PDB file of C-alpha atoms in Angstrom:
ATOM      1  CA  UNK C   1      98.232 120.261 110.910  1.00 38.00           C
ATOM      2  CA  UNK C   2      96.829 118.689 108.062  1.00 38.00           C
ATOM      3  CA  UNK C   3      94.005 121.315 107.591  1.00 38.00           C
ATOM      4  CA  UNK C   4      96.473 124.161 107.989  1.00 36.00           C
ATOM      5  CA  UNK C   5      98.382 122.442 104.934  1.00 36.00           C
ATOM      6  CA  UNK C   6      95.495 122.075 103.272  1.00 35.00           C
ATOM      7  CA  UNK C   7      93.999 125.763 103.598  1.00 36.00           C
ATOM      8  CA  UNK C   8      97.774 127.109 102.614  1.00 34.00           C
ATOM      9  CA  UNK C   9      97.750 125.053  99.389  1.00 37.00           C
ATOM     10  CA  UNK C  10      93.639 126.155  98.620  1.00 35.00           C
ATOM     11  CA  UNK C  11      94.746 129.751  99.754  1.00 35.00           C
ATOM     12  CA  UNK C  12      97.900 129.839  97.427  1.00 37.00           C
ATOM     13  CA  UNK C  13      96.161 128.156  94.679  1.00 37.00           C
ATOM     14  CA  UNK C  14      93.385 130.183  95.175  1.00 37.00           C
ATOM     15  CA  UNK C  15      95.170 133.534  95.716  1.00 36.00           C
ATOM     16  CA  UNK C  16      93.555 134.540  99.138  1.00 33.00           C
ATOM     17  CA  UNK C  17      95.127 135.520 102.315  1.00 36.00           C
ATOM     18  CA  UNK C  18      95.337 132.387 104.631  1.00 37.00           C
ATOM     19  CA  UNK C  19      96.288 132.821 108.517  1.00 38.00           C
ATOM     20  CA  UNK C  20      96.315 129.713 110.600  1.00 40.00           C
ATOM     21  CA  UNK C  21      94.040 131.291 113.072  1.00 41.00           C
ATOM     22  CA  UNK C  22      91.236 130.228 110.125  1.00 43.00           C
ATOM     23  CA  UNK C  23      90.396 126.862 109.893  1.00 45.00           C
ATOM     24  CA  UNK C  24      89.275 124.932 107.164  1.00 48.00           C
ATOM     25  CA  UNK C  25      85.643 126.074 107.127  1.00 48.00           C
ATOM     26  CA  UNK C  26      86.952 129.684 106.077  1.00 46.00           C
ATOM     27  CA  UNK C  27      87.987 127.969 102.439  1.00 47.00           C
ATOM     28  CA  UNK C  28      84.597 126.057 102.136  1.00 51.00           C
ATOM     29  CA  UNK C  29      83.294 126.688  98.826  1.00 55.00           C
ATOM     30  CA  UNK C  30      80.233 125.367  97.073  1.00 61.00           C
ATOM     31  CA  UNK C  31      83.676 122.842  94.788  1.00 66.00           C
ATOM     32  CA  UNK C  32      85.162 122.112  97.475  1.00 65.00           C
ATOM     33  CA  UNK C  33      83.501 121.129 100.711  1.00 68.00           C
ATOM     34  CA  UNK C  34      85.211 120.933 104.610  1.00 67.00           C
ATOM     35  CA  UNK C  35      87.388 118.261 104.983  1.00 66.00           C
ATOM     36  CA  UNK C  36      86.028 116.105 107.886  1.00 71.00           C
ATOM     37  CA  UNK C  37      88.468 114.348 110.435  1.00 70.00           C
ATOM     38  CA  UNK C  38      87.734 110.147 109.686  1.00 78.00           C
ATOM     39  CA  UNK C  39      85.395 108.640 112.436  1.00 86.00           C
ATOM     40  CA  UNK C  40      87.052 107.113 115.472  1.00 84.00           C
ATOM     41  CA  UNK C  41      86.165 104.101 116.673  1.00 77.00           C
ATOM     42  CA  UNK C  42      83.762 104.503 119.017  1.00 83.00           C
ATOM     43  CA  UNK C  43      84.850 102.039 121.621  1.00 81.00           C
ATOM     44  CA  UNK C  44      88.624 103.317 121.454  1.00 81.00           C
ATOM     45  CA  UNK C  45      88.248 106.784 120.665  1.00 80.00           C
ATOM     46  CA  UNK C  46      90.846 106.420 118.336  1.00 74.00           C
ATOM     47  CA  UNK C  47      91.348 107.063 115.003  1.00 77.00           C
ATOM     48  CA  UNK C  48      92.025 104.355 111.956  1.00 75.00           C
ATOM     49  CA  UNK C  49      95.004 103.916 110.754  1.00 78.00           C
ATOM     50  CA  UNK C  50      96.240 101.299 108.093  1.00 77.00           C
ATOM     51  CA  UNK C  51      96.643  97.806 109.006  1.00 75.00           C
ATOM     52  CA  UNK C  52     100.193  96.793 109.855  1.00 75.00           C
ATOM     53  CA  UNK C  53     101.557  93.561 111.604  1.00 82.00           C
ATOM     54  CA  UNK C  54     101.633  93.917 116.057  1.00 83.00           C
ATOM     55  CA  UNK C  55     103.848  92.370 117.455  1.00 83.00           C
ATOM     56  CA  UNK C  56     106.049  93.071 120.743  1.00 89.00           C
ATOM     57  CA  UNK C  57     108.992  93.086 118.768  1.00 89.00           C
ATOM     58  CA  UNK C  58     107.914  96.602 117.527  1.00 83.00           C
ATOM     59  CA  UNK C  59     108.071  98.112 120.419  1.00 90.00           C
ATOM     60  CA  UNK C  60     112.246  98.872 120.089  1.00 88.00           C
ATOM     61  CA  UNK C  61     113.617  97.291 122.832  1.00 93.00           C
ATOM     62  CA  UNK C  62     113.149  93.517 125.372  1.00 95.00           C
ATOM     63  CA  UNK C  63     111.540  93.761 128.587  1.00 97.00           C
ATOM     64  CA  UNK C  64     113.700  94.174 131.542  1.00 97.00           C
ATOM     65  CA  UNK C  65     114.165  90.721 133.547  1.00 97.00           C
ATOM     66  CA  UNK C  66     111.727  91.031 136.962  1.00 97.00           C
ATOM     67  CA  UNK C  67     109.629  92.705 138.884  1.00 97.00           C
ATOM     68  CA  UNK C  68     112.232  95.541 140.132  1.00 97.00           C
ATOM     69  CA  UNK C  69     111.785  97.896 137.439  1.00 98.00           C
ATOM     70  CA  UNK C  70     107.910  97.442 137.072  1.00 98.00           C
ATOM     71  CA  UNK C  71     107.468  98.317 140.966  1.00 98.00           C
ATOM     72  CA  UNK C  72     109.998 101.299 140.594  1.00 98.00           C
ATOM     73  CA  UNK C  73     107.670 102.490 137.939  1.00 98.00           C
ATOM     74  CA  UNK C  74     104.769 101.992 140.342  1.00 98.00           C
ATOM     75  CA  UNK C  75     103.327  99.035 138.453  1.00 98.00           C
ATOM     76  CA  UNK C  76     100.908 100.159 135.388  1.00 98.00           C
ATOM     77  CA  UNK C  77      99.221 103.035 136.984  1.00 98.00           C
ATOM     78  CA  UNK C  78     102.357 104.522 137.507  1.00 98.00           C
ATOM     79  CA  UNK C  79     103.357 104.169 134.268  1.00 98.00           C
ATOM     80  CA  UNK C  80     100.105 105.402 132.710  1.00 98.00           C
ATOM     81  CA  UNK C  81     100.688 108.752 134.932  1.00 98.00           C
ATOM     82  CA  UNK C  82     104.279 108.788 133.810  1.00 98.00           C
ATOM     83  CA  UNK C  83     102.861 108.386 129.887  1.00 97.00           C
ATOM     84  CA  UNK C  84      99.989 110.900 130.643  1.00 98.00           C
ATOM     85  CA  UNK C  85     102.302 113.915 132.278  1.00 98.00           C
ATOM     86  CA  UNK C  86     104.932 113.337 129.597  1.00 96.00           C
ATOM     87  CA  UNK C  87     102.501 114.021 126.539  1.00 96.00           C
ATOM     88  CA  UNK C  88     100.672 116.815 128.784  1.00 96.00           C
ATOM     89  CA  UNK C  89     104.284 118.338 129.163  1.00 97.00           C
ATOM     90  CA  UNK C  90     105.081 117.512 125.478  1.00 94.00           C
ATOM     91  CA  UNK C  91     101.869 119.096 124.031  1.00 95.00           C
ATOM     92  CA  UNK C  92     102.426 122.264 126.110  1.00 96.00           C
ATOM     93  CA  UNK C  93     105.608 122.951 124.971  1.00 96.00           C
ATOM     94  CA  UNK C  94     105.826 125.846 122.432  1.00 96.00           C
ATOM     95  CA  UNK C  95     109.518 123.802 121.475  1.00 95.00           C
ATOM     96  CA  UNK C  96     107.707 120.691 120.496  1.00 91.00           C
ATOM     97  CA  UNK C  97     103.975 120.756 120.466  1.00 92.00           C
ATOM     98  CA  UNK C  98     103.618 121.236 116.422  1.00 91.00           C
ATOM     99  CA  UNK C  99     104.785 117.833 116.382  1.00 86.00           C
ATOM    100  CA  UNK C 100     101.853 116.247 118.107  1.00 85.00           C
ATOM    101  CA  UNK C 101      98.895 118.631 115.975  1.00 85.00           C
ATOM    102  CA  UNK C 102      97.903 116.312 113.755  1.00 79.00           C
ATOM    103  CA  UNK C 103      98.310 113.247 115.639  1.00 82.00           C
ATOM    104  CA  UNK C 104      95.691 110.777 117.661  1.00 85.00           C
ATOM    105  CA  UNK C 105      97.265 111.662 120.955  1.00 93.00           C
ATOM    106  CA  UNK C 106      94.261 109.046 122.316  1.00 92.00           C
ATOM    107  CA  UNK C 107      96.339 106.239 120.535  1.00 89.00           C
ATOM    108  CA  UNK C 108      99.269 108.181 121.193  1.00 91.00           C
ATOM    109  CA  UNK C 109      98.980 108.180 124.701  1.00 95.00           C
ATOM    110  CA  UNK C 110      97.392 104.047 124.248  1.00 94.00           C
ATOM    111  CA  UNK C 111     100.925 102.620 122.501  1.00 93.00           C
ATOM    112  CA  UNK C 112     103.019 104.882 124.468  1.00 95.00           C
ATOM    113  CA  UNK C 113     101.631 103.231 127.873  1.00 97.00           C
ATOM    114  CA  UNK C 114     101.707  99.870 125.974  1.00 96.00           C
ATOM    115  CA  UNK C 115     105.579  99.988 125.013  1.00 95.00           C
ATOM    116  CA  UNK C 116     106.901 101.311 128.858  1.00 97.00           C
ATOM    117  CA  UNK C 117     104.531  98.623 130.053  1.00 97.00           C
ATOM    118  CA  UNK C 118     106.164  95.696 128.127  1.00 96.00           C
ATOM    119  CA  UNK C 119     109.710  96.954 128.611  1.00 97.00           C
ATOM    120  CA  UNK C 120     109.081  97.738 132.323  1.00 98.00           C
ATOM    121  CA  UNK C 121     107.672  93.979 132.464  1.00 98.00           C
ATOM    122  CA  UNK C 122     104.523  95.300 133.923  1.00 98.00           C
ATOM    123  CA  UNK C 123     102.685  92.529 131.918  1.00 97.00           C
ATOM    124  CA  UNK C 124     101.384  94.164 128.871  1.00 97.00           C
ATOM    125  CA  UNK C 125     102.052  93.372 125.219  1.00 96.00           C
ATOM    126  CA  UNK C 126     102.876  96.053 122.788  1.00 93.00           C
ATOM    127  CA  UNK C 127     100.136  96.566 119.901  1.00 90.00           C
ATOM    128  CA  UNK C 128     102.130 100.099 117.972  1.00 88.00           C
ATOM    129  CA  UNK C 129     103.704 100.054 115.032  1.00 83.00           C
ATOM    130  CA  UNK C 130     107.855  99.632 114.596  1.00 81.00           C
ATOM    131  CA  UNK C 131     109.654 102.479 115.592  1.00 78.00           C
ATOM    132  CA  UNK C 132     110.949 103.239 112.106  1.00 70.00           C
ATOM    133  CA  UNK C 133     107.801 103.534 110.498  1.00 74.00           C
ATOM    134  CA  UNK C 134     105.828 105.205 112.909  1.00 71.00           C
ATOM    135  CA  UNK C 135     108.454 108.283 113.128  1.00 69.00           C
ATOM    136  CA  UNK C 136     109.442 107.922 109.359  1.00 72.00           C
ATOM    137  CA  UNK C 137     107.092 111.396 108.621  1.00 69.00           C
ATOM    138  CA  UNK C 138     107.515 113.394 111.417  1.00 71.00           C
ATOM    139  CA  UNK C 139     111.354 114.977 110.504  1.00 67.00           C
ATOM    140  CA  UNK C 140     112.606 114.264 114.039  1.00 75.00           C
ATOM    141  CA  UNK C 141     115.688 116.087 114.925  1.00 80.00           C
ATOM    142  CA  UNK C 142     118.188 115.119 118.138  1.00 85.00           C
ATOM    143  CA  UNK C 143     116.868 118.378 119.459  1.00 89.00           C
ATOM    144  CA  UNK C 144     113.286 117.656 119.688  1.00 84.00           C
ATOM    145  CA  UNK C 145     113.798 114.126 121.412  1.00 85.00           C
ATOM    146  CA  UNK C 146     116.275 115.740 124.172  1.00 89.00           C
ATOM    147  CA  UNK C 147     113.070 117.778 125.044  1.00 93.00           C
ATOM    148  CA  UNK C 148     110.737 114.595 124.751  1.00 93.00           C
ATOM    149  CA  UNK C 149     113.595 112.686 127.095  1.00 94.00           C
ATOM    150  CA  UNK C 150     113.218 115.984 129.387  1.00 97.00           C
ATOM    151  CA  UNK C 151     109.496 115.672 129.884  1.00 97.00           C
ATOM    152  CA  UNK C 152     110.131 112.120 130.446  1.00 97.00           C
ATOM    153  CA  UNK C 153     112.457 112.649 133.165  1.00 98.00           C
ATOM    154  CA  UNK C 154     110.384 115.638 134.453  1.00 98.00           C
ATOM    155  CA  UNK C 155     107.215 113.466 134.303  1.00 98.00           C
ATOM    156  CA  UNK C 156     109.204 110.431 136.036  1.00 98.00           C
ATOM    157  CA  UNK C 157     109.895 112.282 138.701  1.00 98.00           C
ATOM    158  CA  UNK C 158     106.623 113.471 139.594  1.00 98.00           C
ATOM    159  CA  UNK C 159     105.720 110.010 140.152  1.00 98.00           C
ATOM    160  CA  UNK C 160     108.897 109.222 142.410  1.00 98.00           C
ATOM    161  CA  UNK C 161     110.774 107.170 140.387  1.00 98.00           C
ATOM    162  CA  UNK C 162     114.167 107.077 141.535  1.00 97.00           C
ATOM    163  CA  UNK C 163     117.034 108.924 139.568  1.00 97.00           C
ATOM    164  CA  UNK C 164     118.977 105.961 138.829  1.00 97.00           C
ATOM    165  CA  UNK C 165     115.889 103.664 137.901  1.00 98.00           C
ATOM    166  CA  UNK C 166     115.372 106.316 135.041  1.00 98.00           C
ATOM    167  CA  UNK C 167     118.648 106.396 133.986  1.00 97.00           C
ATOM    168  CA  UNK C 168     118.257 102.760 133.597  1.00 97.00           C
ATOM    169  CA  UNK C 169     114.995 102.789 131.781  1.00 96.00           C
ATOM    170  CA  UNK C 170     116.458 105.727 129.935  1.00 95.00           C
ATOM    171  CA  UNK C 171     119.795 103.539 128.519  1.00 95.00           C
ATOM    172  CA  UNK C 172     116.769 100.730 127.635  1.00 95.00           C
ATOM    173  CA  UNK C 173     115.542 102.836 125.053  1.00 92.00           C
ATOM    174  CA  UNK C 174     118.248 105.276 124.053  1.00 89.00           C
ATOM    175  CA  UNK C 175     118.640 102.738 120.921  1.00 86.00           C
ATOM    176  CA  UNK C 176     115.597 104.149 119.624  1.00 81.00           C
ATOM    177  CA  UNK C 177     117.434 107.296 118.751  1.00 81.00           C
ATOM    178  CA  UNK C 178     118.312 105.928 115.668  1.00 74.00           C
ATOM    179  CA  UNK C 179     114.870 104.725 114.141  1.00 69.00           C
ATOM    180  CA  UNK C 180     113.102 107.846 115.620  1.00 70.00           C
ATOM    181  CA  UNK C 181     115.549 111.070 114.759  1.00 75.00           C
ATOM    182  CA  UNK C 182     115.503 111.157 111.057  1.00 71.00           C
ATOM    183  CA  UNK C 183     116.938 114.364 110.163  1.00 66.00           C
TER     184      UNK C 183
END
C-alpha cells in the first residue's frame, strides 16, 4: 500500500501515467532509487516496528476466569487455527483486504493469537501494542469490523466452537469497538 502511494505521488509529481498493476520498480530512476521493504528479523520473520511499552493490559480486555473458555477454544492450537482462518478469510475478502496490504500479517497473525490466548486464559501473555494506537491509522469504519467479526465467527466455527461460547468471547471484546473504529 505504501508503494502504491508512493508511485501515485512520483507519477503525479512526475506527470506519468501510474496504474497499480506497476510496482515501484516501474518509477526507478537513476534520482530516485526502489524503495526496499526494512529487513525482518530473521528469527521472527517479522518486521520492526518502533519500540512501545508490552504489557497485557494492551491487549483490550481481562482474561476470562478458568479453564472453560480455553478448552471451548480448543486450547492454543485451536485458537491459532481460529487466528489463522480469520486473517485467511479477512485477506481474501475484496470488502476488506486493502486494509491488511501494507501490514506484517506475520506479526499480525503473532499478536492476534497472543491477545485470544490471554483473554481465553490459554496461558499466554499479550506482547501488541494498545488497541488505540495500533488502529489509530487504519480509518476503521463499523462496517469493516462487522466483516472482521464475520470471519471470526465463520472461522470459529470451523473449529467447533460452540455458538454460545462465541457469543461470549464475542461480548469480551465488543469494547474494543471503540478504540478500533475510528471513523
Amino acid at each position: 500500500m505504501i508503494s502504491l502511494i508512493i508511485a501515485l505521488a512520483l507519477a503525479a509529481a512526475q506527470d506519468i501515467p501510474a496504474t497499480p498493476e506497476a510496482g515501484p520498480e516501474a518509477l526507478a530512476t537513476e534520482d530516485a532509487p526502489v524503495p526496499k521493504e526494512p529487513e525482518r528479523d530473521p528469527v521472527t520473520g517479522e518486521l520492526p516496528v518502533d519500540p512501545y511499552e508490552m504489557s497485557n493490559a494492551n491487549a483490550g480486555a481481562g482474561p476470562f476466569s478458568g479453564m472453560g473458555m480455553r478448552d471451548a477454544f480448543h486450547g492454543q492450537e485451536g485458537i491459532r487455527r481460529i487466528v489463522n482462518d480469520m486473517v485467511d478469510r479477512s485477506v481474501a475478502d475484496s470488502r476488506i483486504s486493502e486494509i491488511f496490504v501494507a501490514h506484517d500479517l506475520v506479526r499480525l497473525r503473532r499478536t492476534l493469537f497472543e491477545q485470544f490466548c490471554y483473554i481465553l486464559n490459554a496461558g499466554c501473555d499479550y506482547s501488541g501494542r494498545d488497541m488505540a494506537s495500533s488502529h489509530k491509522d487504519l480509518g476503521l469504519q463499523v462496517d469493516d469490523l462487522n466483516i472482521l467479526v464475520e470471519h471470526l465467527q465463520a472461522a470459529m466455527a470451523a473449529e467447533g466452537v460452540g455458538f454460545g461460547v462465541q457469543n461470549r468471547f464475542l461480548s469480551k471484546v465488543a469494547p474494543m469497538k471503540r478504540d478500533v473504529v475510528t471513523r
